[in-house]
């Protein structure tokens, strides 16, 4: 920051001469136009008055006046005439001198300081005019004490000069117009005397010391009082091409000016305009200060902008770094996730394989469970089948005896019993075959009551052996549900087998089978009068290999398989305890849609 200002300061120092020169130039232009006005005004005034004396002098009345010297009768008339002409041309005085230089008529005849009777023989404008030359002169009036331009012409009578007519114009008028201007205006005569000056201190003083000859001529013509014509403390100095510096005033209180001068049309005269350099310098300095401030402000703004941009870039860089970091982290995380995903996928696959294996194992176990149940039943079944077989044998033996003895009626009755027995055995065998078969997956409409009755029939040997009873009020109406006939039988056989096991040792060995119907479902309740399910059995009865039975007595598969079968049907298998004791197993099945029912059944409904 300090460096910026130091640089600006240095630049200002370097630029100062140029800036000042530019202001000097402007001032010169202004001074020149003032100069033109000044010289124009003076030239115009002189040009205006110059021909007037010649025009006036032609009047024969002046000849009359000069010829009748000593006869004053015409004088008042001439005086008045001159006064009148002076008033109309704007001259301060018009007067006539006889060949001795004595004023014989004057426009100012009425004034206290009238020229009447005054002798101006010493004035060049007199003696030159008397020599026949129209003349112009400038001087401080000896009578009036006023500076003036004098224009004179000879008054002729034929070819002889009989007198001189002079016209005087005062110069105060010009200076009045210049007062109030900060410029110094000087109009100097050929001797370098400031005949006109805006500053009264400089009036009638010389720009340079006058030579003795000049001084002698001034004294001789009484042009100016010599003691007043002192040199102005003045020195000139060229400060630039076509620019002159002028110093006025004594040492210590001098003032520097820029000088411009121009010759007037009057030979040897010059108009000079002095412009004070102080304000020009101040203006240049002021302009540089303003330039400095403006440039400084711009530099500061630029600096602030640059810093701001730098900050923004820094922020963007930091944000970019953070973003990169974040992206890296996200990439790493994503990689972790990918790895996790891959391992999860492989786990899912493993699970699927495991599930597949489990399903297969479960299917195998279902089969195994069925085989186990078959094994359990086989003892009872062999008894069931052996008994009718023994009966069939004895009926057949008896029938043969009755036929020998021609007792055909008894023989017939025995054969009928044999037929009944074989029917019964065929029925048992059919059930066994169905039970052992692996069921298909297809769901059919099956009659609930009929299936329960078939299961009960299958259980008959066990029921009887255990000394239990089954009560099942099937009612008149059949209910059709979705499922597999044999698989539902298998489930019911399982539940009933468990119930018989549970009621072992109980006084009342009764199993109640009932049906509950709802709009969409049909529920089969199998209630026993055993001790009911213990808490762990309530929680885990449907889990594979859960059993509370002795080793060899149960494998813990029956309910698990049953549960899955019912689930395959889209139904539910649940276990609970009856409030009055004993367990309840409920198989809830979906009703079969009407279009699945056999035609005959639909017709019956
Ligand atoms: P298992 O009969 O081979 O033990 P299940 O899966 O058929 O296998 O039965 C599992 C267990 O559920 C039985 O061991 C028994 O503890 C319990 N359970 C089943 N039915 C009943 C019931 N009616 N009363 C009490 N407990 C029962």
Tab-separated table of N, CA, C and O in Angstrom, residues 490-573:
chain	number	residue	atom	x	y	z
A	490	UNK	N	-52.264	-86.718	6.557
A	490	UNK	CA	-50.989	-86.929	7.270
A	490	UNK	C	-50.884	-85.973	8.456
A	490	UNK	O	-50.492	-86.367	9.554
A	491	UNK	N	-51.258	-84.685	8.233
A	491	UNK	CA	-51.192	-83.679	9.315
A	491	UNK	C	-52.117	-84.108	10.458
A	491	UNK	O	-51.725	-84.094	11.625
A	492	UNK	N	-53.348	-84.464	10.083
A	492	UNK	CA	-54.324	-84.819	11.138
A	492	UNK	C	-53.855	-86.063	11.900
A	492	UNK	O	-53.984	-86.129	13.126
A	493	UNK	N	-53.286	-87.025	11.180
A	493	UNK	CA	-52.766	-88.233	11.836
A	493	UNK	C	-51.672	-87.857	12.831
A	493	UNK	O	-51.652	-88.352	13.958
A	494	UNK	N	-50.787	-86.960	12.410
A	494	UNK	CA	-49.723	-86.494	13.316
A	494	UNK	C	-50.294	-85.900	14.584
A	494	UNK	O	-49.868	-86.218	15.705
A	495	UNK	N	-51.263	-84.946	14.389
A	495	UNK	CA	-51.839	-84.244	15.542
A	495	UNK	C	-52.529	-85.247	16.470
A	495	UNK	O	-52.375	-85.208	17.698
A	496	UNK	N	-53.248	-86.186	15.833
A	496	UNK	CA	-53.997	-87.153	16.645
A	496	UNK	C	-53.042	-88.107	17.372
A	496	UNK	O	-53.259	-88.471	18.517
A	497	UNK	N	-51.956	-88.490	16.698
A	497	UNK	CA	-50.958	-89.361	17.336
A	497	UNK	C	-50.386	-88.675	18.573
A	497	UNK	O	-50.273	-89.270	19.646
A	498	UNK	N	-50.022	-87.380	18.421
A	498	UNK	CA	-49.498	-86.612	19.556
A	498	UNK	C	-50.517	-86.554	20.686
A	498	UNK	O	-50.160	-86.658	21.862
A	499	UNK	N	-51.817	-86.382	20.316
A	499	UNK	CA	-52.870	-86.267	21.341
A	499	UNK	C	-52.967	-87.581	22.127
A	499	UNK	O	-53.077	-87.572	23.359
A	500	UNK	N	-52.899	-88.660	21.401
A	500	UNK	CA	-52.968	-89.971	22.086
A	500	UNK	C	-51.777	-90.126	23.028
A	500	UNK	O	-51.926	-90.530	24.171
A	501	UNK	N	-50.571	-89.730	22.508
A	501	UNK	CA	-49.361	-89.797	23.343
A	501	UNK	C	-49.539	-88.960	24.595
A	501	UNK	O	-49.157	-89.369	25.701
A	502	UNK	N	-50.112	-87.722	24.407
A	502	UNK	CA	-50.241	-86.798	25.535
A	502	UNK	C	-51.223	-87.334	26.577
A	502	UNK	O	-51.085	-87.044	27.777
A	503	UNK	N	-52.238	-88.101	26.082
A	503	UNK	CA	-53.280	-88.537	27.035
A	503	UNK	C	-52.917	-89.839	27.739
A	503	UNK	O	-53.692	-90.344	28.542
A	504	UNK	N	-51.732	-90.323	27.419
A	504	UNK	CA	-51.317	-91.597	28.043
A	504	UNK	C	-51.263	-91.425	29.561
A	504	UNK	O	-50.700	-90.444	30.058
A	505	UNK	N	-51.898	-92.346	30.221
A	505	UNK	CA	-51.893	-92.280	31.690
A	505	UNK	C	-52.978	-91.374	32.238
A	505	UNK	O	-53.119	-91.244	33.461
A	506	UNK	N	-53.743	-90.700	31.377
A	506	UNK	CA	-54.830	-89.839	31.857
A	506	UNK	C	-56.075	-90.681	32.091
A	506	UNK	O	-56.269	-91.727	31.452
A	507	UNK	N	-56.922	-90.184	33.005
A	507	UNK	CA	-58.139	-90.947	33.290
A	507	UNK	C	-59.121	-90.832	32.127
A	507	UNK	O	-59.699	-91.795	31.667
A	508	UNK	N	-59.243	-89.593	31.625
A	508	UNK	CA	-60.185	-89.389	30.505
A	508	UNK	C	-59.406	-89.222	29.205
A	508	UNK	O	-58.704	-88.231	29.015
A	509	UNK	N	-59.527	-90.283	28.368
A	509	UNK	CA	-58.747	-90.200	27.126
A	509	UNK	C	-59.687	-89.887	25.964
A	509	UNK	O	-60.016	-90.743	25.152
A	510	UNK	N	-60.114	-88.601	25.937
A	510	UNK	CA	-61.079	-88.185	24.917
A	510	UNK	C	-60.471	-87.126	24.014
A	510	UNK	O	-59.844	-86.177	24.483
A	511	UNK	N	-60.684	-87.344	22.722
A	511	UNK	CA	-60.204	-86.363	21.742
A	511	UNK	C	-61.417	-85.785	21.034
A	511	UNK	O	-62.207	-86.537	20.465
A	512	UNK	N	-61.558	-84.394	21.104
A	512	UNK	CA	-62.690	-83.726	20.425
A	512	UNK	C	-62.209	-83.115	19.116
A	512	UNK	O	-61.254	-82.339	19.105
A	513	UNK	N	-62.913	-83.513	18.019
A	513	UNK	CA	-62.564	-82.856	16.749
A	513	UNK	C	-63.781	-82.047	16.321
A	513	UNK	O	-64.903	-82.578	16.278
A	514	UNK	N	-63.561	-80.751	16.090
A	514	UNK	CA	-64.683	-79.891	15.678
A	514	UNK	C	-64.259	-79.014	14.490
A	514	UNK	O	-63.083	-78.865	14.202
A	515	UNK	N	-65.307	-78.447	13.867
A	515	UNK	CA	-65.033	-77.598	12.686
A	515	UNK	C	-65.652	-76.226	12.929
A	515	UNK	O	-66.780	-76.124	13.412
A	516	UNK	N	-64.893	-75.180	12.572
A	516	UNK	CA	-65.377	-73.788	12.696
A	516	UNK	C	-65.356	-73.161	11.316
A	516	UNK	O	-64.313	-73.201	10.639
A	517	UNK	N	-66.487	-72.567	10.927
A	517	UNK	CA	-66.499	-72.023	9.563
A	517	UNK	C	-66.580	-70.499	9.556
A	517	UNK	O	-67.366	-69.919	10.295
A	518	UNK	N	-65.794	-69.923	8.734
A	518	UNK	CA	-65.897	-68.466	8.502
A	518	UNK	C	-66.103	-68.258	7.004
A	518	UNK	O	-66.154	-69.232	6.259
A	519	UNK	N	-66.239	-66.993	6.598
A	519	UNK	CA	-66.520	-66.712	5.174
A	519	UNK	C	-65.430	-67.245	4.257
A	519	UNK	O	-65.710	-67.867	3.241
A	520	UNK	N	-64.200	-66.995	4.688
A	520	UNK	CA	-63.079	-67.336	3.806
A	520	UNK	C	-62.362	-68.601	4.224
A	520	UNK	O	-61.598	-69.163	3.447
A	521	UNK	N	-62.526	-68.973	5.494
A	521	UNK	CA	-61.716	-70.090	6.009
A	521	UNK	C	-62.574	-71.139	6.729
A	521	UNK	O	-63.704	-70.866	7.140
A	522	UNK	N	-61.925	-72.284	6.870
A	522	UNK	CA	-62.538	-73.361	7.672
A	522	UNK	C	-61.458	-73.839	8.641
A	522	UNK	O	-60.329	-74.093	8.212
A	523	UNK	N	-61.814	-73.889	9.952
A	523	UNK	CA	-60.802	-74.287	10.935
A	523	UNK	C	-61.175	-75.648	11.539
A	523	UNK	O	-62.352	-75.897	11.837
A	524	UNK	N	-60.114	-76.507	11.687
A	524	UNK	CA	-60.334	-77.825	12.324
A	524	UNK	C	-59.660	-77.762	13.679
A	524	UNK	O	-58.460	-77.461	13.754
A	525	UNK	N	-60.418	-77.964	14.779
A	525	UNK	CA	-59.830	-77.975	16.132
A	525	UNK	C	-59.727	-79.412	16.602
A	525	UNK	O	-60.696	-80.158	16.544
A	526	UNK	N	-58.516	-79.770	17.084
A	526	UNK	CA	-58.338	-81.105	17.683
A	526	UNK	C	-57.956	-80.878	19.130
A	526	UNK	O	-56.865	-80.364	19.416
A	527	UNK	N	-58.878	-81.169	20.019
A	527	UNK	CA	-58.591	-80.918	21.435
A	527	UNK	C	-58.460	-82.257	22.152
A	527	UNK	O	-59.259	-83.174	21.937
A	528	UNK	N	-57.410	-82.350	23.008
A	528	UNK	CA	-57.254	-83.582	23.804
A	528	UNK	C	-57.469	-83.272	25.272
A	528	UNK	O	-57.641	-82.104	25.634
A	529	UNK	N	-57.461	-84.304	26.066
A	529	UNK	CA	-57.609	-84.084	27.510
A	529	UNK	C	-56.342	-84.483	28.240
A	529	UNK	O	-56.361	-85.058	29.314
A	530	UNK	N	-55.209	-84.195	27.596
A	530	UNK	CA	-53.911	-84.470	28.202
A	530	UNK	C	-53.505	-83.333	29.126
A	530	UNK	O	-54.336	-82.470	29.455
A	531	UNK	N	-52.217	-83.243	29.512
A	531	UNK	CA	-51.749	-82.191	30.437
A	531	UNK	C	-51.583	-80.812	29.755
A	531	UNK	O	-51.290	-79.824	30.409
A	532	UNK	N	-51.750	-80.752	28.419
A	532	UNK	CA	-51.562	-79.482	27.693
A	532	UNK	C	-50.094	-79.278	27.316
A	532	UNK	O	-49.231	-80.054	27.718
A	533	UNK	N	-49.810	-78.200	26.562
A	533	UNK	CA	-48.424	-77.969	26.106
A	533	UNK	C	-47.683	-77.128	27.133
A	533	UNK	O	-48.219	-76.139	27.651
A	534	UNK	N	-46.474	-77.563	27.435
A	534	UNK	CA	-45.652	-76.754	28.351
A	534	UNK	C	-45.203	-75.493	27.606
A	534	UNK	O	-45.312	-75.421	26.375
A	535	UNK	N	-44.666	-74.517	28.389
A	535	UNK	CA	-44.316	-73.220	27.772
A	535	UNK	C	-43.327	-73.356	26.600
A	535	UNK	O	-43.530	-72.807	25.530
A	536	UNK	N	-42.298	-74.221	26.846
A	536	UNK	CA	-41.310	-74.358	25.763
A	536	UNK	C	-41.917	-75.030	24.545
A	536	UNK	O	-41.602	-74.696	23.401
A	537	UNK	N	-42.852	-75.944	24.801
A	537	UNK	CA	-43.513	-76.607	23.679
A	537	UNK	C	-44.405	-75.611	22.938
A	537	UNK	O	-44.475	-75.642	21.690
A	538	UNK	N	-45.078	-74.713	23.707
A	538	UNK	CA	-45.909	-73.689	23.066
A	538	UNK	C	-45.063	-72.826	22.121
A	538	UNK	O	-45.493	-72.460	21.043
A	539	UNK	N	-43.803	-72.546	22.599
A	539	UNK	CA	-42.920	-71.685	21.795
A	539	UNK	C	-42.299	-72.418	20.623
A	539	UNK	O	-42.100	-71.861	19.558
A	540	UNK	N	-41.964	-73.719	20.842
A	540	UNK	CA	-41.120	-74.378	19.841
A	540	UNK	C	-41.699	-75.649	19.222
A	540	UNK	O	-41.000	-76.346	18.479
A	541	UNK	N	-42.963	-75.942	19.517
A	541	UNK	CA	-43.512	-77.223	19.050
A	541	UNK	C	-43.345	-77.415	17.553
A	541	UNK	O	-43.171	-78.539	17.087
A	542	UNK	N	-43.378	-76.277	16.777
A	542	UNK	CA	-43.328	-76.408	15.313
A	542	UNK	C	-41.908	-76.398	14.758
A	542	UNK	O	-41.718	-76.448	13.553
A	543	UNK	N	-40.953	-76.310	15.651
A	543	UNK	CA	-39.569	-76.350	15.177
A	543	UNK	C	-39.141	-77.793	14.969
A	543	UNK	O	-39.504	-78.679	15.739
A	544	UNK	N	-38.344	-78.002	13.927
A	544	UNK	CA	-37.887	-79.356	13.626
A	544	UNK	C	-37.032	-79.891	14.783
A	544	UNK	O	-36.267	-79.134	15.378
A	545	UNK	N	-37.210	-81.143	15.084
A	545	UNK	CA	-36.453	-81.870	16.121
A	545	UNK	C	-36.727	-81.417	17.541
A	545	UNK	O	-35.997	-81.740	18.449
A	546	UNK	N	-37.786	-80.597	17.689
A	546	UNK	CA	-38.169	-80.307	19.084
A	546	UNK	C	-39.079	-81.433	19.564
A	546	UNK	O	-40.119	-81.702	18.975
A	547	UNK	N	-38.629	-82.067	20.641
A	547	UNK	CA	-39.457	-83.146	21.206
A	547	UNK	C	-39.253	-83.214	22.712
A	547	UNK	O	-38.184	-82.855	23.208
A	548	UNK	N	-40.299	-83.603	23.398
A	548	UNK	CA	-40.166	-83.805	24.846
A	548	UNK	C	-40.268	-85.307	25.151
A	548	UNK	O	-40.315	-85.708	26.306
A	549	UNK	N	-40.323	-86.059	24.073
A	549	UNK	CA	-40.504	-87.512	24.260
A	549	UNK	C	-39.175	-88.226	24.439
A	549	UNK	O	-38.115	-87.665	24.071
A	550	UNK	N	-39.251	-89.451	24.966
A	550	UNK	CA	-38.009	-90.210	25.200
A	550	UNK	C	-37.337	-90.524	23.866
A	550	UNK	O	-38.011	-90.587	22.824
A	551	UNK	N	-36.024	-90.729	23.974
A	551	UNK	CA	-35.278	-91.059	22.753
A	551	UNK	C	-35.861	-92.325	22.158
A	551	UNK	O	-36.142	-93.282	22.851
A	552	UNK	N	-36.074	-92.313	20.863
A	552	UNK	CA	-36.657	-93.453	20.181
A	552	UNK	C	-38.154	-93.346	20.073
A	552	UNK	O	-38.752	-93.816	19.115
A	553	UNK	N	-38.760	-92.615	21.027
A	553	UNK	CA	-40.215	-92.489	21.004
A	553	UNK	C	-40.635	-91.390	20.031
A	553	UNK	O	-41.633	-91.522	19.335
A	554	UNK	N	-39.890	-90.295	19.962
A	554	UNK	CA	-40.263	-89.196	19.049
A	554	UNK	C	-39.036	-88.566	18.439
A	554	UNK	O	-37.981	-88.488	19.064
A	555	UNK	N	-39.216	-88.116	17.185
A	555	UNK	CA	-38.082	-87.476	16.507
A	555	UNK	C	-38.208	-85.957	16.476
A	555	UNK	O	-37.302	-85.242	16.053
A	556	UNK	N	-39.377	-85.461	16.906
A	556	UNK	CA	-39.588	-84.003	16.888
A	556	UNK	C	-39.775	-83.459	15.490
A	556	UNK	O	-39.477	-82.296	15.213
A	557	UNK	N	-40.305	-84.310	14.572
A	557	UNK	CA	-40.468	-83.852	13.187
A	557	UNK	C	-41.920	-83.676	12.783
A	557	UNK	O	-42.228	-82.897	11.884
A	558	UNK	N	-42.807	-84.374	13.474
A	558	UNK	CA	-44.216	-84.432	13.055
A	558	UNK	C	-44.831	-83.054	12.883
A	558	UNK	O	-45.368	-82.717	11.814
A	559	UNK	N	-44.742	-82.219	13.918
A	559	UNK	CA	-45.406	-80.904	13.861
A	559	UNK	C	-44.707	-79.960	12.870
A	559	UNK	O	-45.366	-79.170	12.207
A	560	UNK	N	-43.375	-80.083	12.837
A	560	UNK	CA	-42.638	-79.234	11.899
A	560	UNK	C	-43.077	-79.516	10.473
A	560	UNK	O	-43.360	-78.597	9.685
A	561	UNK	N	-43.169	-80.786	10.116
A	561	UNK	CA	-43.596	-81.162	8.766
A	561	UNK	C	-45.033	-80.705	8.534
A	561	UNK	O	-45.372	-80.114	7.503
A	562	UNK	N	-45.882	-80.950	9.555
A	562	UNK	CA	-47.291	-80.574	9.436
A	562	UNK	C	-47.427	-79.079	9.208
A	562	UNK	O	-48.215	-78.623	8.367
A	563	UNK	N	-46.659	-78.340	9.981
A	563	UNK	CA	-46.714	-76.874	9.876
A	563	UNK	C	-46.416	-76.424	8.437
A	563	UNK	O	-47.124	-75.613	7.856
A	564	UNK	N	-45.373	-77.022	7.867
A	564	UNK	CA	-44.983	-76.652	6.497
A	564	UNK	C	-46.040	-77.047	5.479
A	564	UNK	O	-46.291	-76.318	4.512
A	565	UNK	N	-46.634	-78.209	5.717
A	565	UNK	CA	-47.669	-78.666	4.766
A	565	UNK	C	-48.831	-77.679	4.760
A	565	UNK	O	-49.291	-77.235	3.700
A	566	UNK	N	-49.275	-77.289	5.966
A	566	UNK	CA	-50.434	-76.373	6.051
A	566	UNK	C	-50.069	-75.018	5.446
A	566	UNK	O	-50.884	-74.388	4.783
A	567	UNK	N	-48.843	-74.647	5.687
A	567	UNK	CA	-48.404	-73.376	5.093
A	567	UNK	C	-48.416	-73.463	3.562
A	567	UNK	O	-48.776	-72.505	2.877
A	568	UNK	N	-48.016	-74.646	3.040
A	568	UNK	CA	-48.065	-74.847	1.579
A	568	UNK	C	-49.480	-74.662	1.064
A	568	UNK	O	-49.692	-74.222	-0.068
A	569	UNK	N	-50.435	-74.991	1.879
A	569	UNK	CA	-51.849	-74.875	1.467
A	569	UNK	C	-52.323	-73.423	1.554
A	569	UNK	O	-53.442	-73.110	1.186
A	570	UNK	N	-51.476	-72.567	2.118
A	570	UNK	CA	-51.900	-71.168	2.329
A	570	UNK	C	-52.710	-71.054	3.611
A	570	UNK	O	-53.420	-70.062	3.830
A	571	UNK	N	-52.601	-72.054	4.502
A	571	UNK	CA	-53.355	-72.011	5.758
A	571	UNK	C	-52.434	-71.817	6.941
A	571	UNK	O	-51.271	-71.413	6.763
A	572	UNK	N	-52.995	-72.073	8.167
A	572	UNK	CA	-52.197	-71.859	9.382
A	572	UNK	C	-52.378	-73.029	10.323
A	572	UNK	O	-53.485	-73.549	10.469
A	573	UNK	N	-51.255	-73.375	10.992
A	573	UNK	CA	-51.345	-74.401	12.041
A	573	UNK	C	-50.890	-73.754	13.334
A	573	UNK	O	-49.789	-73.229	13.396
